[in-house]
Each structure stands twice: as structure tokens, then as C-alpha cells.
PDB file of C-alpha atoms in Angstrom:
ATOM      1  CA  GLY S   1       0.000   0.000   0.000  1.00  0.00           C
ATOM      2  CA  GLU S   2       0.829   3.674  -0.119  1.00  0.00           C
ATOM      3  CA  ASN S   3       3.499   4.952   2.276  1.00  0.00           C
ATOM      4  CA  VAL S   4       3.693   8.689   2.962  1.00  0.00           C
ATOM      5  CA  GLU S   5       6.588  10.322   4.807  1.00  0.00           C
ATOM      6  CA  GLN S   6       6.870  13.899   6.037  1.00  0.00           C
ATOM      7  CA  HIS S   7       9.948  15.996   6.824  1.00  0.00           C
ATOM      8  CA  PRO S   8      10.832  17.682   9.115  1.00  0.00           C
ATOM      9  CA  SER S   9       8.829  16.424  12.082  1.00  0.00           C
ATOM     10  CA  THR S  10       9.027  19.790  13.802  1.00  0.00           C
ATOM     11  CA  LEU S  11       9.564  23.185  12.246  1.00  0.00           C
ATOM     12  CA  SER S  12      10.012  26.500  14.042  1.00  0.00           C
ATOM     13  CA  VAL S  13       9.849  29.751  12.093  1.00  0.00           C
ATOM     14  CA  GLN S  14       9.855  33.433  12.943  1.00  0.00           C
ATOM     15  CA  GLU S  15       6.592  35.215  12.360  1.00  0.00           C
ATOM     16  CA  GLY S  16       6.607  36.625   8.852  1.00  0.00           C
ATOM     17  CA  ASP S  17       9.024  34.056   7.470  1.00  0.00           C
ATOM     18  CA  SER S  18       8.073  31.188   5.166  1.00  0.00           C
ATOM     19  CA  ALA S  19       7.592  27.558   6.142  1.00  0.00           C
ATOM     20  CA  VAL S  20       8.020  24.597   3.826  1.00  0.00           C
ATOM     21  CA  ILE S  21       6.994  21.020   4.593  1.00  0.00           C
ATOM     22  CA  LYS S  22       7.878  18.216   2.235  1.00  0.00           C
ATOM     23  CA  CYS S  23       6.204  14.847   1.769  1.00  0.00           C
ATOM     24  CA  THR S  24       7.215  11.821  -0.237  1.00  0.00           C
ATOM     25  CA  TYR S  25       4.982   8.997  -1.361  1.00  0.00           C
ATOM     26  CA  SER S  26       5.652   5.530  -2.673  1.00  0.00           C
ATOM     27  CA  ASP S  27       2.772   4.579  -4.966  1.00  0.00           C
ATOM     28  CA  SER S  28       3.132   6.035  -8.467  1.00  0.00           C
ATOM     29  CA  ALA S  29      -0.602   5.434  -8.999  1.00  0.00           C
ATOM     30  CA  SER S  30      -1.508   8.056  -6.392  1.00  0.00           C
ATOM     31  CA  ASN S  31      -3.198  11.032  -7.988  1.00  0.00           C
ATOM     32  CA  TYR S  32      -4.684  13.103  -5.184  1.00  0.00           C
ATOM     33  CA  PHE S  33      -2.660  14.923  -2.519  1.00  0.00           C
ATOM     34  CA  PRO S  34      -4.430  16.916   0.211  1.00  0.00           C
ATOM     35  CA  TRP S  35      -2.982  18.785   3.178  1.00  0.00           C
ATOM     36  CA  TYR S  36      -4.801  18.880   6.505  1.00  0.00           C
ATOM     37  CA  LYS S  37      -4.196  21.232   9.444  1.00  0.00           C
ATOM     38  CA  GLN S  38      -4.896  20.061  12.975  1.00  0.00           C
ATOM     39  CA  GLU S  39      -5.124  22.545  15.831  1.00  0.00           C
ATOM     40  CA  LEU S  40      -4.872  21.407  19.416  1.00  0.00           C
ATOM     41  CA  GLY S  41      -7.923  19.475  20.543  1.00  0.00           C
ATOM     42  CA  LYS S  42      -9.578  19.573  17.138  1.00  0.00           C
ATOM     43  CA  GLY S  43      -9.934  17.269  14.190  1.00  0.00           C
ATOM     44  CA  PRO S  44      -7.852  17.794  11.045  1.00  0.00           C
ATOM     45  CA  GLN S  45      -9.209  20.270   8.508  1.00  0.00           C
ATOM     46  CA  LEU S  46      -8.477  20.397   4.795  1.00  0.00           C
ATOM     47  CA  ILE S  47      -6.501  23.492   3.822  1.00  0.00           C
ATOM     48  CA  ILE S  48      -5.442  22.759   0.248  1.00  0.00           C
ATOM     49  CA  ASP S  49      -5.219  19.860  -2.167  1.00  0.00           C
ATOM     50  CA  ILE S  50      -3.706  19.113  -5.542  1.00  0.00           C
ATOM     51  CA  ARG S  51      -4.370  16.531  -8.219  1.00  0.00           C
ATOM     52  CA  SER S  52      -1.785  14.900 -10.399  1.00  0.00           C
ATOM     53  CA  ASN S  53      -2.673  16.833 -13.534  1.00  0.00           C
ATOM     54  CA  VAL S  54      -1.214  20.085 -12.164  1.00  0.00           C
ATOM     55  CA  GLY S  55       2.144  20.979 -10.685  1.00  0.00           C
ATOM     56  CA  GLU S  56       1.213  23.849  -8.383  1.00  0.00           C
ATOM     57  CA  LYS S  57      -1.807  25.325  -6.664  1.00  0.00           C
ATOM     58  CA  LYS S  58      -2.089  28.497  -4.580  1.00  0.00           C
ATOM     59  CA  ASP S  59      -4.639  29.825  -2.132  1.00  0.00           C
ATOM     60  CA  GLN S  60      -3.685  33.139  -0.544  1.00  0.00           C
ATOM     61  CA  ARG S  61      -0.664  32.485   1.713  1.00  0.00           C
ATOM     62  CA  ILE S  62      -0.496  28.750   1.119  1.00  0.00           C
ATOM     63  CA  ALA S  63       0.620  26.806  -1.913  1.00  0.00           C
ATOM     64  CA  VAL S  64       1.283  23.196  -2.776  1.00  0.00           C
ATOM     65  CA  THR S  65       3.725  21.932  -5.396  1.00  0.00           C
ATOM     66  CA  LEU S  66       3.821  18.429  -6.836  1.00  0.00           C
ATOM     67  CA  ASN S  67       6.677  16.589  -8.521  1.00  0.00           C
ATOM     68  CA  LYS S  68       5.279  13.278  -9.793  1.00  0.00           C
ATOM     69  CA  THR S  69       8.607  12.149 -11.227  1.00  0.00           C
ATOM     70  CA  ALA S  70      10.289  12.404  -7.847  1.00  0.00           C
ATOM     71  CA  LYS S  71       7.094  11.415  -5.997  1.00  0.00           C
ATOM     72  CA  HIS S  72       7.120  14.305  -3.617  1.00  0.00           C
ATOM     73  CA  PHE S  73       4.908  17.277  -2.854  1.00  0.00           C
ATOM     74  CA  SER S  74       5.396  20.278  -0.596  1.00  0.00           C
ATOM     75  CA  LEU S  75       3.325  22.747   1.375  1.00  0.00           C
ATOM     76  CA  HIS S  76       4.505  26.370   1.361  1.00  0.00           C
ATOM     77  CA  ILE S  77       3.208  28.905   3.867  1.00  0.00           C
ATOM     78  CA  THR S  78       4.321  32.491   3.319  1.00  0.00           C
ATOM     79  CA  GLU S  79       4.202  35.404   5.767  1.00  0.00           C
ATOM     80  CA  THR S  80       3.579  33.029   8.657  1.00  0.00           C
ATOM     81  CA  GLN S  81       1.349  34.154  11.498  1.00  0.00           C
ATOM     82  CA  PRO S  82       0.876  32.761  15.022  1.00  0.00           C
ATOM     83  CA  GLU S  83      -2.410  31.160  13.983  1.00  0.00           C
ATOM     84  CA  ASP S  84      -0.463  29.008  11.508  1.00  0.00           C
ATOM     85  CA  SER S  85       0.983  27.109  14.486  1.00  0.00           C
ATOM     86  CA  ALA S  86      -0.504  23.609  14.240  1.00  0.00           C
ATOM     87  CA  VAL S  87       0.200  20.066  13.094  1.00  0.00           C
ATOM     88  CA  TYR S  88       0.082  19.638   9.335  1.00  0.00           C
ATOM     89  CA  PHE S  89      -0.632  16.263   7.692  1.00  0.00           C
ATOM     90  CA  CYS S  90      -0.062  15.387   4.080  1.00  0.00           C
ATOM     91  CA  ALA S  91      -1.864  12.491   2.449  1.00  0.00           C
ATOM     92  CA  ALA S  92      -1.995  10.589  -0.805  1.00  0.00           C
ATOM     93  CA  SER S  93      -4.690   8.569  -2.504  1.00  0.00           C
ATOM     94  CA  ASP S  94      -4.925   6.466  -5.646  1.00  0.00           C
ATOM     95  CA  GLY S  95      -8.688   6.734  -5.836  1.00  0.00           C
ATOM     96  CA  ASN S  96      -9.451   3.889  -3.483  1.00  0.00           C
ATOM     97  CA  ASN S  97     -11.410   4.338  -0.309  1.00  0.00           C
ATOM     98  CA  ARG S  98      -8.597   5.446   1.905  1.00  0.00           C
ATOM     99  CA  LEU S  99      -6.190   8.315   2.265  1.00  0.00           C
ATOM    100  CA  ALA S 100      -2.705   7.376   3.444  1.00  0.00           C
ATOM    101  CA  PHE S 101      -1.548  10.066   5.870  1.00  0.00           C
ATOM    102  CA  GLY S 102       1.943  11.028   6.926  1.00  0.00           C
ATOM    103  CA  LYS S 103       2.894  11.292  10.591  1.00  0.00           C
ATOM    104  CA  GLY S 104       2.448  15.031  10.702  1.00  0.00           C
ATOM    105  CA  ASN S 105       4.649  18.107  11.114  1.00  0.00           C
ATOM    106  CA  GLN S 106       4.460  20.358  14.144  1.00  0.00           C
ATOM    107  CA  VAL S 107       4.853  23.941  12.934  1.00  0.00           C
ATOM    108  CA  VAL S 108       5.608  26.569  15.561  1.00  0.00           C
ATOM    109  CA  VAL S 109       5.465  30.235  14.572  1.00  0.00           C
ATOM    110  CA  ILE S 110       7.509  32.359  16.964  1.00  0.00           C
ATOM    111  CA  PRO S 111       6.076  35.861  17.454  1.00  0.00           C
TER     112      PRO S 111
ATOM    113  CA  GLY O   1     -23.227  24.535  12.248  1.00  0.00           C
ATOM    114  CA  ALA O   2     -23.762  20.789  12.246  1.00  0.00           C
ATOM    115  CA  GLY O   3     -20.361  19.220  11.894  1.00  0.00           C
ATOM    116  CA  VAL O   4     -19.263  15.670  12.635  1.00  0.00           C
ATOM    117  CA  SER O   5     -20.079  14.855  16.233  1.00  0.00           C
ATOM    118  CA  GLN O   6     -18.228  12.231  18.269  1.00  0.00           C
ATOM    119  CA  SER O   7     -18.878  10.881  21.729  1.00  0.00           C
ATOM    120  CA  PRO O   8     -17.551  10.463  24.271  1.00  0.00           C
ATOM    121  CA  SER O   9     -14.812  13.059  23.926  1.00  0.00           C
ATOM    122  CA  ASN O  10     -12.792  11.243  26.568  1.00  0.00           C
ATOM    123  CA  LYS O  11     -12.994   7.674  27.794  1.00  0.00           C
ATOM    124  CA  VAL O  12     -10.858   6.032  30.447  1.00  0.00           C
ATOM    125  CA  THR O  13     -11.284   2.305  30.821  1.00  0.00           C
ATOM    126  CA  GLU O  14      -9.596  -0.662  32.398  1.00  0.00           C
ATOM    127  CA  LYS O  15      -7.737  -3.242  30.398  1.00  0.00           C
ATOM    128  CA  GLY O  16     -10.068  -6.018  29.297  1.00  0.00           C
ATOM    129  CA  LYS O  17     -13.236  -3.906  29.198  1.00  0.00           C
ATOM    130  CA  ASP O  18     -15.241  -3.240  26.053  1.00  0.00           C
ATOM    131  CA  VAL O  19     -15.782   0.305  24.770  1.00  0.00           C
ATOM    132  CA  GLU O  20     -18.109   1.886  22.236  1.00  0.00           C
ATOM    133  CA  LEU O  21     -17.343   5.107  20.401  1.00  0.00           C
ATOM    134  CA  ARG O  22     -20.037   6.941  18.510  1.00  0.00           C
ATOM    135  CA  CYS O  23     -19.922   9.094  15.389  1.00  0.00           C
ATOM    136  CA  ASP O  24     -22.716  11.230  14.000  1.00  0.00           C
ATOM    137  CA  PRO O  25     -21.714  12.379  10.497  1.00  0.00           C
ATOM    138  CA  ILE O  26     -22.808  15.471   8.632  1.00  0.00           C
ATOM    139  CA  SER O  27     -26.323  15.023   7.296  1.00  0.00           C
ATOM    140  CA  GLY O  28     -26.317  13.870   3.692  1.00  0.00           C
ATOM    141  CA  HIS O  29     -22.748  12.599   3.692  1.00  0.00           C
ATOM    142  CA  THR O  30     -22.685   9.103   2.257  1.00  0.00           C
ATOM    143  CA  ALA O  31     -19.108   8.201   3.158  1.00  0.00           C
ATOM    144  CA  LEU O  32     -17.885   7.663   6.723  1.00  0.00           C
ATOM    145  CA  TYR O  33     -14.363   6.852   7.876  1.00  0.00           C
ATOM    146  CA  TRP O  34     -12.754   5.883  11.156  1.00  0.00           C
ATOM    147  CA  TYR O  35      -9.091   6.729  11.741  1.00  0.00           C
ATOM    148  CA  ARG O  36      -6.854   6.195  14.759  1.00  0.00           C
ATOM    149  CA  GLN O  37      -4.265   8.742  15.861  1.00  0.00           C
ATOM    150  CA  SER O  38      -1.641   7.503  18.272  1.00  0.00           C
ATOM    151  CA  LEU O  39       0.935   9.762  19.925  1.00  0.00           C
ATOM    152  CA  GLY O  40       3.601  10.736  17.415  1.00  0.00           C
ATOM    153  CA  GLN O  41       1.934   8.769  14.666  1.00  0.00           C
ATOM    154  CA  GLY O  42      -0.092   9.769  11.661  1.00  0.00           C
ATOM    155  CA  LEU O  43      -3.692   8.979  10.990  1.00  0.00           C
ATOM    156  CA  GLU O  44      -4.161   5.239  10.696  1.00  0.00           C
ATOM    157  CA  PHE O  45      -7.090   4.146   8.527  1.00  0.00           C
ATOM    158  CA  LEU O  46      -9.440   1.704  10.251  1.00  0.00           C
ATOM    159  CA  ILE O  47     -12.674   1.314   8.295  1.00  0.00           C
ATOM    160  CA  TYR O  48     -14.762   2.967   5.570  1.00  0.00           C
ATOM    161  CA  PHE O  49     -18.518   2.940   4.946  1.00  0.00           C
ATOM    162  CA  GLN O  50     -20.137   4.060   1.705  1.00  0.00           C
ATOM    163  CA  GLY O  51     -23.910   4.069   1.511  1.00  0.00           C
ATOM    164  CA  ASN O  52     -25.324   0.560   1.650  1.00  0.00           C
ATOM    165  CA  SER O  53     -22.182  -1.094   0.280  1.00  0.00           C
ATOM    166  CA  ALA O  54     -20.177  -3.574   2.295  1.00  0.00           C
ATOM    167  CA  PRO O  55     -17.659  -1.651   4.440  1.00  0.00           C
ATOM    168  CA  ASP O  56     -13.927  -1.672   3.752  1.00  0.00           C
ATOM    169  CA  LYS O  57     -12.618  -3.210   6.972  1.00  0.00           C
ATOM    170  CA  SER O  58      -9.073  -3.698   5.767  1.00  0.00           C
ATOM    171  CA  GLY O  59      -7.564  -1.280   8.303  1.00  0.00           C
ATOM    172  CA  LEU O  60      -8.960  -2.850  11.463  1.00  0.00           C
ATOM    173  CA  PRO O  61      -5.917  -3.993  13.495  1.00  0.00           C
ATOM    174  CA  SER O  62      -7.477  -7.087  15.061  1.00  0.00           C
ATOM    175  CA  ASP O  63     -10.753  -8.950  15.446  1.00  0.00           C
ATOM    176  CA  ARG O  64     -11.318  -7.082  18.709  1.00  0.00           C
ATOM    177  CA  PHE O  65     -12.271  -4.077  16.595  1.00  0.00           C
ATOM    178  CA  SER O  66     -15.593  -3.812  14.815  1.00  0.00           C
ATOM    179  CA  ALA O  67     -17.822  -1.050  13.513  1.00  0.00           C
ATOM    180  CA  GLU O  68     -21.315  -0.664  12.222  1.00  0.00           C
ATOM    181  CA  ARG O  69     -23.283   2.075  10.592  1.00  0.00           C
ATOM    182  CA  THR O  70     -27.006   2.018  11.106  1.00  0.00           C
ATOM    183  CA  GLY O  71     -29.378   3.435   8.511  1.00  0.00           C
ATOM    184  CA  GLY O  72     -26.512   4.991   6.605  1.00  0.00           C
ATOM    185  CA  SER O  73     -25.978   7.592   9.316  1.00  0.00           C
ATOM    186  CA  VAL O  74     -24.648   7.084  12.853  1.00  0.00           C
ATOM    187  CA  SER O  75     -21.671   4.774  13.277  1.00  0.00           C
ATOM    188  CA  THR O  76     -20.360   2.937  16.328  1.00  0.00           C
ATOM    189  CA  LEU O  77     -16.805   1.664  16.699  1.00  0.00           C
ATOM    190  CA  THR O  78     -16.523  -1.126  19.258  1.00  0.00           C
ATOM    191  CA  ILE O  79     -13.296  -2.324  20.824  1.00  0.00           C
ATOM    192  CA  GLN O  80     -13.585  -5.532  22.800  1.00  0.00           C
ATOM    193  CA  ARG O  81     -11.226  -6.625  25.570  1.00  0.00           C
ATOM    194  CA  THR O  82      -9.277  -3.363  25.377  1.00  0.00           C
ATOM    195  CA  GLN O  83      -5.486  -3.407  25.628  1.00  0.00           C
ATOM    196  CA  GLN O  84      -3.135  -0.580  26.604  1.00  0.00           C
ATOM    197  CA  GLU O  85      -1.932  -0.285  23.013  1.00  0.00           C
ATOM    198  CA  ASP O  86      -5.486   0.673  22.033  1.00  0.00           C
ATOM    199  CA  SER O  87      -4.980   4.018  23.794  1.00  0.00           C
ATOM    200  CA  ALA O  88      -5.286   6.683  21.109  1.00  0.00           C
ATOM    201  CA  VAL O  89      -7.557   9.333  19.674  1.00  0.00           C
ATOM    202  CA  TYR O  90     -10.199   7.805  17.435  1.00  0.00           C
ATOM    203  CA  LEU O  91     -11.273  10.177  14.691  1.00  0.00           C
ATOM    204  CA  CYS O  92     -14.368   9.904  12.567  1.00  0.00           C
ATOM    205  CA  ALA O  93     -14.774  11.710   9.246  1.00  0.00           C
ATOM    206  CA  SER O  94     -17.544  11.987   6.702  1.00  0.00           C
ATOM    207  CA  SER O  95     -17.603  13.052   3.087  1.00  0.00           C
ATOM    208  CA  PHE O  96     -19.947  13.713   0.179  1.00  0.00           C
ATOM    209  CA  GLY O  97     -17.709  11.753  -2.128  1.00  0.00           C
ATOM    210  CA  SER O  98     -17.646   8.056  -2.697  1.00  0.00           C
ATOM    211  CA  THR O  99     -13.871   7.913  -2.554  1.00  0.00           C
ATOM    212  CA  ALA O 100     -11.173   9.921  -0.883  1.00  0.00           C
ATOM    213  CA  ASN O 101     -10.481  11.556  -4.227  1.00  0.00           C
ATOM    214  CA  THR O 102     -13.825  13.166  -4.743  1.00  0.00           C
ATOM    215  CA  GLY O 103     -14.686  14.696  -1.428  1.00  0.00           C
ATOM    216  CA  GLU O 104     -13.102  16.628   1.400  1.00  0.00           C
ATOM    217  CA  LEU O 105     -13.062  14.667   4.630  1.00  0.00           C
ATOM    218  CA  PHE O 106     -14.764  16.505   7.496  1.00  0.00           C
ATOM    219  CA  PHE O 107     -13.352  15.267  10.780  1.00  0.00           C
ATOM    220  CA  GLY O 108     -14.899  15.263  14.210  1.00  0.00           C
ATOM    221  CA  GLU O 109     -12.882  16.308  17.251  1.00  0.00           C
ATOM    222  CA  GLY O 110     -12.171  12.709  18.154  1.00  0.00           C
ATOM    223  CA  SER O 111     -12.680  10.405  21.093  1.00  0.00           C
ATOM    224  CA  ARG O 112      -9.610  10.075  23.303  1.00  0.00           C
ATOM    225  CA  LEU O 113      -9.383   6.560  24.699  1.00  0.00           C
ATOM    226  CA  THR O 114      -7.107   5.736  27.603  1.00  0.00           C
ATOM    227  CA  VAL O 115      -6.753   2.105  28.644  1.00  0.00           C
ATOM    228  CA  LEU O 116      -5.258   1.657  32.105  1.00  0.00           C
TER     229      LEU O 116
END
């Protein structure tokens, strides 16, 4: 089955700087790659996703890039703010019933 | 708004006891998922329900785990003879889509299970 890995496990950034989280996946058949944000005590929430027919997608301060050849995709957060502090999960799916999630990245934005 | 509702939010039980966790999905969502989140681990898929189709149980870790979904709505995850390694947050999610590709997963806040 699909195996998704995230790096780094913890990331600290100064407020206003950019944060980048990278994920790799193993199954070349995967074609859907969402990112979920989980705040303390809450369930994960979708923040952005990308499908395999595009290489980049942006939504305000967040963007996701996909490199299918290398089987990795990255989340970019620009102009980080304290409310961006959370755990971020990447996931991959080949169209079956399940999403394979990574172990999560703890992002800490230092005011 | 009416999001995914899970109960109980916290459950402490003794090893060997049975527990039931409940999930009330968003009205109209046909797909329902259970995931397990252990400390320092990602979200581990457990089971998937889609409408009246047979559930995908391929993620259940042992035969002590079972789940049902009555009337295509509320779901109950049952863990029999709980073990300490069952301690985790159990997350339920629902979706419009029939597969993970076609619909955003809306997660509940989870049920934290602690087995002493």
C-alpha cells in the first residue's frame, strides 16, 4: 500500500518568514494529494489539495507543489502568522477508499 | 453549524473492558471513515462505509475491533477486551464523495481513549 513520509517532524519559524513542509509517497498510482491542518484538541481540517494533472496550486498564503517524477509534494506557507501554528498532515490517494496520511509536522510560529 | 459529532470526547477504561465510540456524520454525507491517531503517529485508517455497500474493513488492526453504521448515518466503533496499546484518539470523518479523491473529509474532534 501507499506509504507517505513527512519531513521535518518539527519546524520552528519566525513570524513573517516562510515555512516549507515536504512529503514523499511511494505509490506512483496516487493522484490526489491533500494537506490537513490540525489545531490542538480539534480534528484535522483540509486546507489545500492538488491533483496529479497540475504541478502547483495556490490559495492566498499557502501553496502546494507536486513533482510526480520524484514522488514528492510540498506545502509552502508564506508570511507566517501565530495562527499558523498547528500540526500539518499530508496524504496521498490512488482513488481507493482510503487516504494514506503522513505522521504530521508540528509547525511553531515564533512571534 | 452541524459538523461531525463524536462521543464520548474522553474515555478512560480498564484493560479487558469493552468500549463503544459513537460518530454522528454530517447530514447527507454518504461516506464515513474511522481513523486512529496515536501519539507521534499519523492517521491510521481503520474502516470505511459508503452508503449501503459492504464496508472496507481492511484497516482494522485485530478482530477485537468492529464497527457498524445504522441506517446509513450514525456509526459505532466497538473495541472488545481493550489493551493498553489501544490508547489513542479515534477520529471519525464523513464526506460527500464516494472515494477519498472526490470529497473533502470533514473530521470530528475525536474520542480520546485511555486504557489503564
